[in-house]
């Protein structure tokens, strides 16, 4: 221990503090608590709404992939978790991998069947500056090899955000504004969508959370 540099020890302690310390959101009520202020980008709610209605959830509560992240569907790409934001990947057994999505710069609705719908990418200029709205991300962890036909499992889901650009943190995610999303919350959002019907569910969520979600859900 005597040879360890104090700065290195502090970094290690902070990293260990962040791992496993992510707050869990289990219901729309929990979600409302964090979206009632300015703790998360407003676009996080739209991304989560889209994600909940894109993945599948079977009768056992297992979340199934409906797209291929390794092909870049919806702008998805590998997330290395190098800063130790989330739990380390298991070293044995079934392979696991983290992916992130939500970068609006990577969307091309005209040329890809696996790109975000218009309500995610359009009419956002009324909310905030582009840099601010593009901070929101979803991170998910896949268990097993990916592939649309395989129906692979997603065993962890998070909403997060990049640090504000003026903080000089580059493209790192903010651990203080990273939240674990449970299957129960995803299921509740899906049930809400069916109950209110697809055309009206976004305006209803806007009213529920006091956010200016785009009404043009197509």
C-alpha positions as a printed Julia matrix, in Angstrom:
218×3 Matrix{Float64}:
   0.0     0.0     0.0
   2.9     2.35    0.66
   3.78    2.49   -3.03
   0.33    3.53   -4.2
   0.01    7.12   -5.37
  -2.72    9.01   -3.43
  -4.31   10.4    -6.61
  -4.55    6.9    -8.06
  -6.17    5.68   -4.85
  -8.73    8.5    -4.99
  -9.64    7.68   -8.59
 -10.1     4.04   -7.66
 -12.33    4.92   -4.71
 -14.49    7.21   -6.86
 -14.81    4.55   -9.55
 -15.9     1.95   -7.01
 -18.38    4.42   -5.57
 -20.09    4.94   -8.92
 -20.39    1.23   -9.77
 -23.65   -0.16   -8.45
 -24.75    3.25   -7.13
 -27.11    4.04  -10.0
 -30.62    4.89   -8.8
 -33.41    2.57   -9.96
 -36.65    3.82  -11.54
 -39.42    1.27  -11.12
 -42.56    3.17  -12.15
 -43.89    6.24  -13.94
 -44.17    7.8   -10.5
 -40.41    7.36  -10.04
 -39.8     8.76  -13.51
 -41.9    11.8   -12.79
 -39.71   12.64   -9.77
 -36.6    13.06  -11.93
 -38.33   14.75  -14.87
 -40.16   17.3   -12.74
 -37.01   19.45  -12.54
 -34.02   19.96  -14.79
 -32.06   16.89  -13.7
 -32.36   15.12  -17.07
 -32.65   16.33  -20.67
 -36.26   16.52  -21.78
 -35.44   14.3   -24.74
 -34.71   11.4   -22.34
 -38.46   10.9   -21.9
 -39.02   10.66  -25.65
 -36.16    8.18  -26.06
 -37.46    6.03  -23.22
 -40.98    6.12  -24.65
 -39.63    5.0   -28.03
 -37.46    2.28  -26.5
 -40.29    0.84  -24.38
 -42.47    0.55  -27.47
 -39.73   -0.9   -29.7
 -38.39   -3.77  -27.6
 -40.53   -6.79  -26.71
 -41.29   -8.1   -23.22
 -42.37  -11.74  -22.93
 -44.72  -13.28  -20.37
 -41.8   -13.93  -18.02
 -40.71  -10.29  -18.03
 -37.72  -10.93  -20.28
 -36.78   -7.99  -22.53
 -36.03   -9.1   -26.08
 -34.05   -7.3   -28.78
 -35.98   -6.38  -31.92
 -33.04   -4.85  -33.8
 -29.36   -5.51  -34.43
 -27.08   -3.15  -32.48
 -23.94   -4.44  -34.21
 -25.37   -3.19  -37.51
 -25.83    0.3   -36.09
 -29.64    0.12  -36.07
 -31.04    3.36  -34.64
 -27.47    4.64  -34.41
 -26.62    2.04  -31.75
 -22.96    1.37  -30.99
 -20.86   -0.46  -28.46
 -20.34    1.19  -25.07
 -17.12    0.21  -23.33
 -17.98    1.4   -19.79
 -14.34    2.45  -19.47
 -15.11    5.03  -16.81
 -16.78    2.37  -14.63
 -20.18    4.03  -14.76
 -22.06    0.71  -14.73
 -21.5    -2.79  -13.37
 -18.48   -4.62  -14.83
 -19.4    -7.24  -17.4
 -19.36  -10.88  -16.2
 -16.11  -12.58  -17.13
 -17.56  -16.07  -17.31
 -20.63  -17.74  -18.72
 -22.91  -16.12  -21.3
 -21.26  -13.15  -23.06
 -22.58   -9.67  -22.23
 -22.09   -6.32  -23.93
 -23.21   -2.75  -23.38
 -24.63   -0.6   -26.17
 -25.69    3.04  -26.32
 -28.16    4.86  -28.56
 -29.72    8.29  -28.93
 -27.16   10.27  -30.94
 -29.31   12.32  -33.3
 -26.31   12.98  -35.53
 -26.38    9.34  -36.64
 -30.02    9.23  -37.71
 -31.1     8.87  -41.33
 -34.87    8.36  -41.51
 -34.9     8.47  -45.3
 -32.61    5.52  -45.94
 -32.99    3.09  -43.07
 -35.83    0.96  -41.78
 -34.02    0.93  -38.46
 -33.88    4.66  -37.78
 -35.85    6.68  -35.24
 -39.37    7.76  -36.22
 -40.11   11.41  -36.87
 -41.45   12.15  -33.4
 -37.97   11.4   -31.96
 -35.92   13.44  -34.41
 -38.13   16.3   -35.61
 -39.68   19.45  -34.18
 -37.13   19.6   -31.38
 -35.96   23.16  -31.98
 -38.74   24.49  -29.76
 -37.32   22.74  -26.7
 -33.69   23.71  -26.44
 -30.49   24.25  -28.35
 -29.34   21.24  -30.4
 -26.33   20.57  -28.19
 -28.56   20.31  -25.12
 -31.2    18.05  -26.64
 -28.6    15.66  -28.05
 -27.11   14.85  -24.64
 -29.75   12.22  -23.78
 -28.84    8.56  -24.22
 -30.09    5.06  -23.47
 -27.62    2.36  -22.5
 -28.66   -1.28  -22.53
 -26.84   -4.53  -21.83
 -27.31   -7.56  -24.07
 -26.97  -11.07  -22.72
 -25.79  -13.5   -25.4
 -24.87  -12.96  -29.02
 -26.95  -10.35  -30.81
 -29.14  -10.9   -33.85
 -32.71  -10.1   -34.82
 -33.63  -13.7   -35.45
 -32.23  -14.92  -32.16
 -34.43  -12.71  -30.0
 -31.55  -12.01  -27.64
 -32.15  -10.69  -24.15
 -31.61   -7.23  -22.75
 -30.93   -7.63  -19.05
 -30.15   -4.01  -18.07
 -31.49   -0.65  -19.31
 -30.4     2.86  -18.3
 -31.15    6.44  -19.22
 -28.19    8.77  -18.96
 -26.75   11.96  -20.41
 -23.46   13.48  -21.46
 -22.01   16.16  -19.24
 -22.71   19.7   -20.36
 -20.07   20.79  -22.85
 -18.89   23.7   -20.71
 -17.76   21.28  -17.98
 -14.88   19.98  -20.06
 -15.74   16.3   -19.58
 -15.74   15.39  -23.25
 -18.17   12.6   -24.16
 -18.32   11.01  -20.71
 -21.7    10.25  -19.17
 -22.81   11.96  -15.99
 -23.09    9.37  -13.15
 -25.27   11.72  -11.09
 -27.89   11.67  -13.84
 -27.79    8.0   -14.79
 -30.77    5.85  -13.84
 -31.54    2.15  -14.07
 -34.86    1.41  -15.79
 -36.69   -1.7   -14.61
 -38.84   -4.01  -16.66
 -41.83   -2.87  -14.6
 -41.37    0.73  -15.76
 -40.95   -0.31  -19.39
 -44.07   -2.43  -19.15
 -46.0     0.43  -17.54
 -45.04    2.78  -20.39
 -46.13    0.14  -22.93
 -49.46   -0.36  -21.16
 -49.96    3.4   -21.02
 -49.41    3.57  -24.77
 -52.02    0.91  -25.47
 -54.51    2.39  -23.03
 -54.26    5.91  -24.46
 -53.76    4.59  -28.03
 -50.74    5.25  -30.2
 -51.93    8.56  -31.64
 -52.63   10.26  -28.34
 -50.11    8.73  -25.93
 -47.32   11.26  -26.46
 -49.53   14.29  -25.76
 -50.87   12.49  -22.69
 -47.34   11.83  -21.42
 -46.51   15.45  -22.09
 -49.4    16.51  -19.88
 -48.44   13.97  -17.22
 -44.84   15.16  -17.01
 -45.3    18.79  -17.94
 -42.96   18.43  -20.9
 -43.38   19.69  -24.45
 -43.25   16.32  -26.16
 -43.88   16.56  -29.87
 -47.53   15.85  -30.73
 -46.8    14.55  -34.23
 -46.42   10.89  -33.27
 -46.39    8.92  -36.52
